[in-house]
Coordinates of C-alpha atoms and ligand atoms in Angstrom, one line a residue:
M1 CA 70.8 89.6 83.8
V2 CA 74.7 89.2 83.4
T3 CA 74.0 86.6 80.6
E4 CA 71.8 89.2 78.7
N5 CA 74.4 92.1 79.5
Y6 CA 77.2 89.5 78.0
D7 CA 75.1 89.2 74.9
H8 CA 74.5 93.0 74.3
V9 CA 77.9 93.7 74.9
K10 CA 79.1 90.8 72.5
A11 CA 76.6 92.2 70.0
Q12 CA 78.5 95.7 70.1
V13 CA 82.0 94.1 69.7
E14 CA 80.6 92.5 66.5
E15 CA 79.0 95.6 65.3
A16 CA 82.4 97.3 65.8
C17 CA 84.4 94.8 63.8
K18 CA 82.2 94.9 61.1
K19 CA 82.3 98.7 60.9
A20 CA 86.2 98.2 61.0
G21 CA 86.4 95.4 58.6
R22 CA 87.4 92.9 61.1
N23 CA 86.8 89.2 61.8
P24 CA 84.6 89.3 65.0
D25 CA 86.6 85.9 66.2
D26 CA 89.9 87.9 66.4
V27 CA 88.5 90.0 69.1
V28 CA 88.5 88.4 72.8
L29 CA 85.7 89.8 75.2
I30 CA 87.3 89.4 78.8
A31 CA 84.4 89.5 81.5
V32 CA 86.0 91.5 84.2
S33 CA 84.4 89.8 87.2
K34 CA 86.6 91.5 90.0
T35 CA 84.5 92.7 92.9
K36 CA 81.6 90.1 91.8
P37 CA 80.5 86.7 93.0
V38 CA 81.2 83.3 91.7
S39 CA 77.7 82.6 91.0
D40 CA 78.0 85.6 88.0
I41 CA 80.8 83.9 86.9
E42 CA 79.1 80.5 86.7
E43 CA 76.1 82.0 85.0
L44 CA 78.5 83.2 82.2
Y45 CA 80.5 79.8 82.5
A46 CA 77.6 77.8 81.6
H47 CA 76.7 80.3 78.7
G48 CA 80.0 79.4 76.9
V49 CA 82.1 82.3 78.3
R50 CA 85.8 81.2 79.3
D51 CA 87.8 84.6 79.5
F52 CA 87.5 86.2 82.7
G53 CA 89.6 89.1 84.0
E54 CA 90.7 89.9 87.7
N55 CA 93.1 92.8 89.1
K56 CA 93.8 91.3 92.9
V57 CA 95.3 87.9 93.1
Q58 CA 94.2 87.0 96.2
E59 CA 90.6 87.1 94.5
L60 CA 91.7 85.5 91.4
V61 CA 93.2 82.6 93.3
E62 CA 90.2 82.1 95.4
K63 CA 87.7 82.0 92.3
Y64 CA 90.3 80.1 90.4
E65 CA 90.0 77.0 93.1
V66 CA 86.3 76.7 93.0
L67 CA 85.7 77.3 89.3
P68 CA 85.9 75.0 86.1
K69 CA 89.9 74.8 85.4
D70 CA 89.3 75.7 81.7
I71 CA 88.8 79.1 82.3
R72 CA 91.2 81.8 81.1
W73 CA 92.0 84.1 83.5
H74 CA 93.4 87.4 82.6
M75 CA 95.5 89.3 85.3
I76 CA 94.9 92.9 84.4
G77 CA 95.6 94.5 87.6
H78 CA 99.2 95.9 89.3
L79 CA 101.0 92.9 90.5
Q80 CA 103.2 93.1 93.1
R81 CA 106.5 90.8 92.8
N82 CA 105.9 88.5 95.9
K83 CA 102.6 87.6 94.6
V84 CA 103.7 86.2 91.2
K85 CA 104.0 82.8 92.8
Y86 CA 100.4 82.4 93.4
I87 CA 99.2 83.2 89.8
I88 CA 102.0 82.1 87.8
D89 CA 100.5 78.7 87.2
K90 CA 96.8 79.7 86.8
V91 CA 96.9 82.5 84.3
A92 CA 96.6 82.4 80.8
L93 CA 97.9 86.2 80.2
I94 CA 99.5 88.7 82.5
H95 CA 98.3 92.2 81.1
S96 CA 100.2 94.4 83.4
V97 CA 104.0 94.1 83.3
D98 CA 105.5 97.5 83.7
S99 CA 109.2 96.8 85.0
L100 CA 112.3 94.5 84.5
R101 CA 112.3 93.5 88.2
L102 CA 108.7 92.2 88.0
A103 CA 109.6 90.1 84.7
E104 CA 112.6 89.1 86.5
T105 CA 110.1 87.5 89.3
I106 CA 107.9 85.8 86.6
E107 CA 111.0 84.5 85.1
E108 CA 112.2 83.0 88.2
E109 CA 108.3 81.4 89.3
A110 CA 107.7 80.1 85.7
V111 CA 111.1 78.1 86.0
K112 CA 110.0 76.6 89.5
K113 CA 106.7 75.8 88.2
Q114 CA 107.8 74.6 84.7
V115 CA 105.4 76.8 82.6
E116 CA 105.8 79.4 80.1
A117 CA 104.4 83.0 81.0
D118 CA 102.6 85.1 78.5
I119 CA 102.6 88.7 79.1
L120 CA 101.8 92.1 77.7
V121 CA 103.6 95.1 78.6
E122 CA 101.5 98.0 79.9
V123 CA 102.0 101.3 78.5
N124 CA 100.7 104.5 80.1
V125 CA 100.1 106.2 76.7
A126 CA 97.8 108.8 77.8
Q127 CA 100.4 109.7 80.8
E128 CA 98.3 109.9 83.4
E129 CA 100.0 110.3 86.7
S130 CA 97.6 107.9 88.7
K131 CA 98.2 105.0 86.6
F132 CA 100.8 102.4 86.3
G133 CA 102.7 101.6 83.4
L134 CA 105.7 102.9 80.8
Q135 CA 106.0 105.9 79.4
T136 CA 105.6 105.4 75.7
G137 CA 109.5 106.4 75.2
E138 CA 110.8 103.8 77.7
T139 CA 108.7 100.6 76.3
L140 CA 111.1 99.8 73.4
G141 CA 114.3 99.4 75.9
L142 CA 112.5 97.3 78.4
V143 CA 110.8 95.0 75.9
E144 CA 114.5 94.4 74.8
E145 CA 115.2 93.4 78.3
I146 CA 112.6 91.1 78.9
A147 CA 113.0 89.3 75.7
K148 CA 116.1 88.0 77.2
L149 CA 114.0 86.2 79.7
P150 CA 113.7 82.6 78.2
H151 CA 110.4 81.7 79.8
V152 CA 108.7 85.1 79.4
H153 CA 107.1 85.6 76.4
I154 CA 106.1 89.3 75.1
R155 CA 102.7 88.6 73.3
G156 CA 101.9 92.5 72.8
L157 CA 101.0 96.0 74.8
M158 CA 97.9 97.0 76.9
T159 CA 96.7 100.2 78.3
I160 CA 94.1 101.9 80.4
A161 CA 92.8 105.2 78.7
P162 CA 91.4 107.5 80.8
F163 CA 88.1 107.8 81.7
V164 CA 85.8 110.0 79.4
E165 CA 82.1 110.6 78.7
N166 CA 83.0 110.7 74.8
E167 CA 85.1 107.7 74.2
E168 CA 86.3 109.5 70.6
E169 CA 88.3 111.5 73.3
N170 CA 90.9 108.1 73.8
R171 CA 90.7 107.3 69.9
I172 CA 94.2 108.9 69.9
Y173 CA 95.4 107.0 72.5
F174 CA 94.5 103.7 70.9
Q175 CA 96.1 104.9 67.9
K176 CA 99.4 105.5 69.7
L177 CA 99.4 101.9 71.6
R178 CA 99.0 100.2 68.2
Q179 CA 101.6 102.5 66.4
L180 CA 104.1 101.9 69.2
A181 CA 103.5 97.7 68.8
V182 CA 104.1 98.4 65.0
D183 CA 107.1 100.3 65.6
I184 CA 108.6 97.0 67.9
R185 CA 107.3 94.6 65.8
A186 CA 109.6 96.2 63.0
K187 CA 112.6 95.4 65.6
N188 CA 112.2 91.7 65.0
I189 CA 113.1 91.4 68.5
D190 CA 113.7 87.5 69.3
N191 CA 111.2 86.0 71.8
V192 CA 108.7 88.7 71.5
T193 CA 105.5 89.0 69.1
M194 CA 103.6 92.1 69.0
D195 CA 100.3 90.1 67.9
F196 CA 97.8 91.4 70.8
L197 CA 96.5 95.0 71.5
S198 CA 94.6 94.8 75.2
M199 CA 92.9 98.2 75.1
G200 CA 89.2 99.2 75.6
M201 CA 86.7 98.9 78.8
T202 CA 83.1 99.4 79.3
G203 CA 83.3 103.5 77.9
D204 CA 85.4 102.8 75.2
Y205 CA 85.9 99.3 73.6
R206 CA 84.3 100.3 70.5
T207 CA 86.6 102.8 69.6
A208 CA 89.5 100.4 70.9
I209 CA 88.4 97.8 68.5
E210 CA 88.0 100.1 65.6
E211 CA 91.9 100.9 66.6
G212 CA 92.7 97.3 66.4
A213 CA 91.9 95.9 70.0
D214 CA 92.3 92.1 70.3
Y215 CA 91.5 91.8 73.8
V216 CA 88.6 94.3 75.3
R217 CA 88.1 94.3 78.9
V218 CA 84.6 94.9 80.3
G219 CA 83.3 94.8 83.7
T220 CA 80.5 97.4 84.6
G221 CA 79.2 96.8 81.0
I222 CA 78.4 93.1 81.8
F223 CA 78.1 92.8 85.4
G224 CA 76.7 96.2 86.5
A225 CA 78.8 98.9 88.8
R226 CA 81.1 97.6 91.4
D227 CA 80.4 98.0 95.0
Y228 CA 83.7 98.2 96.9
N229 CA 82.1 98.7 100.3
R230 CA 80.6 95.3 100.3
Ligands
PLP1 C1 88.6 97.2 86.1 C2 89.1 97.3 84.9 C3 88.3 96.8 84.0 C4 86.8 96.9 83.5 O1 86.5 98.3 83.9 P1 84.7 98.5 83.4 O2 84.9 100.2 83.2 O3 84.2 98.3 84.6 O4 84.4 97.9 82.4 C5 89.4 96.9 82.7 N1 90.8 97.3 82.7 C6 91.2 97.2 84.0 C7 92.7 97.1 84.1 C8 91.0 97.3 84.9 O5 91.1 97.4 86.3

């Protein structure tokens, strides 16, 4: 079941790329496996999928331990500083950095484990009160500070758009994130490459791709609805 769902989403990703005149190889479809069993991940792994997203440190670590080591794990959830040490050498990309203090902890732990940390800065472009992430206006200042940390490399921006029935409503937020990345890139800050936008989920990944998403994070569309009461 998850394999068919994945293929369906992948086909939609390709169609959105075609519509936008983009190369489908430039968009990474992250299978967001949070709350879902290892067996689902194994099924997709056997199908060739390597990019998986988790939002909880403990769950990511548990899955990491038992699954093949060539999986690229994406940390997409709010990250507490005291938990950075558990994932720093296990994740390909941390999508959810929203403070200098968190980035400083990532720097310290990266040095200890002798790794380089690729991160995205999370921006709350829609200004939703319930969401983590920086305000648009404070993003450049934070990027300039994080850029001074030698083992932390800012690769782009991430946003979580509001839950909407009609994904067209989120187009404006995807445009805003892209414009912010363009503005920051124009500053040519050392140790900052604004190559990647992580935006778009099950309800709005097609629109996000049309607006330039490089990573789309799809959970429900691949694995089905989540049951948090298990
Ligand atoms: C859960 C989650 C997703 C996936 O959401 P779906 O709507 O199930 O596709 C994407 N991004 C983040 C940050 C998430 O926490």
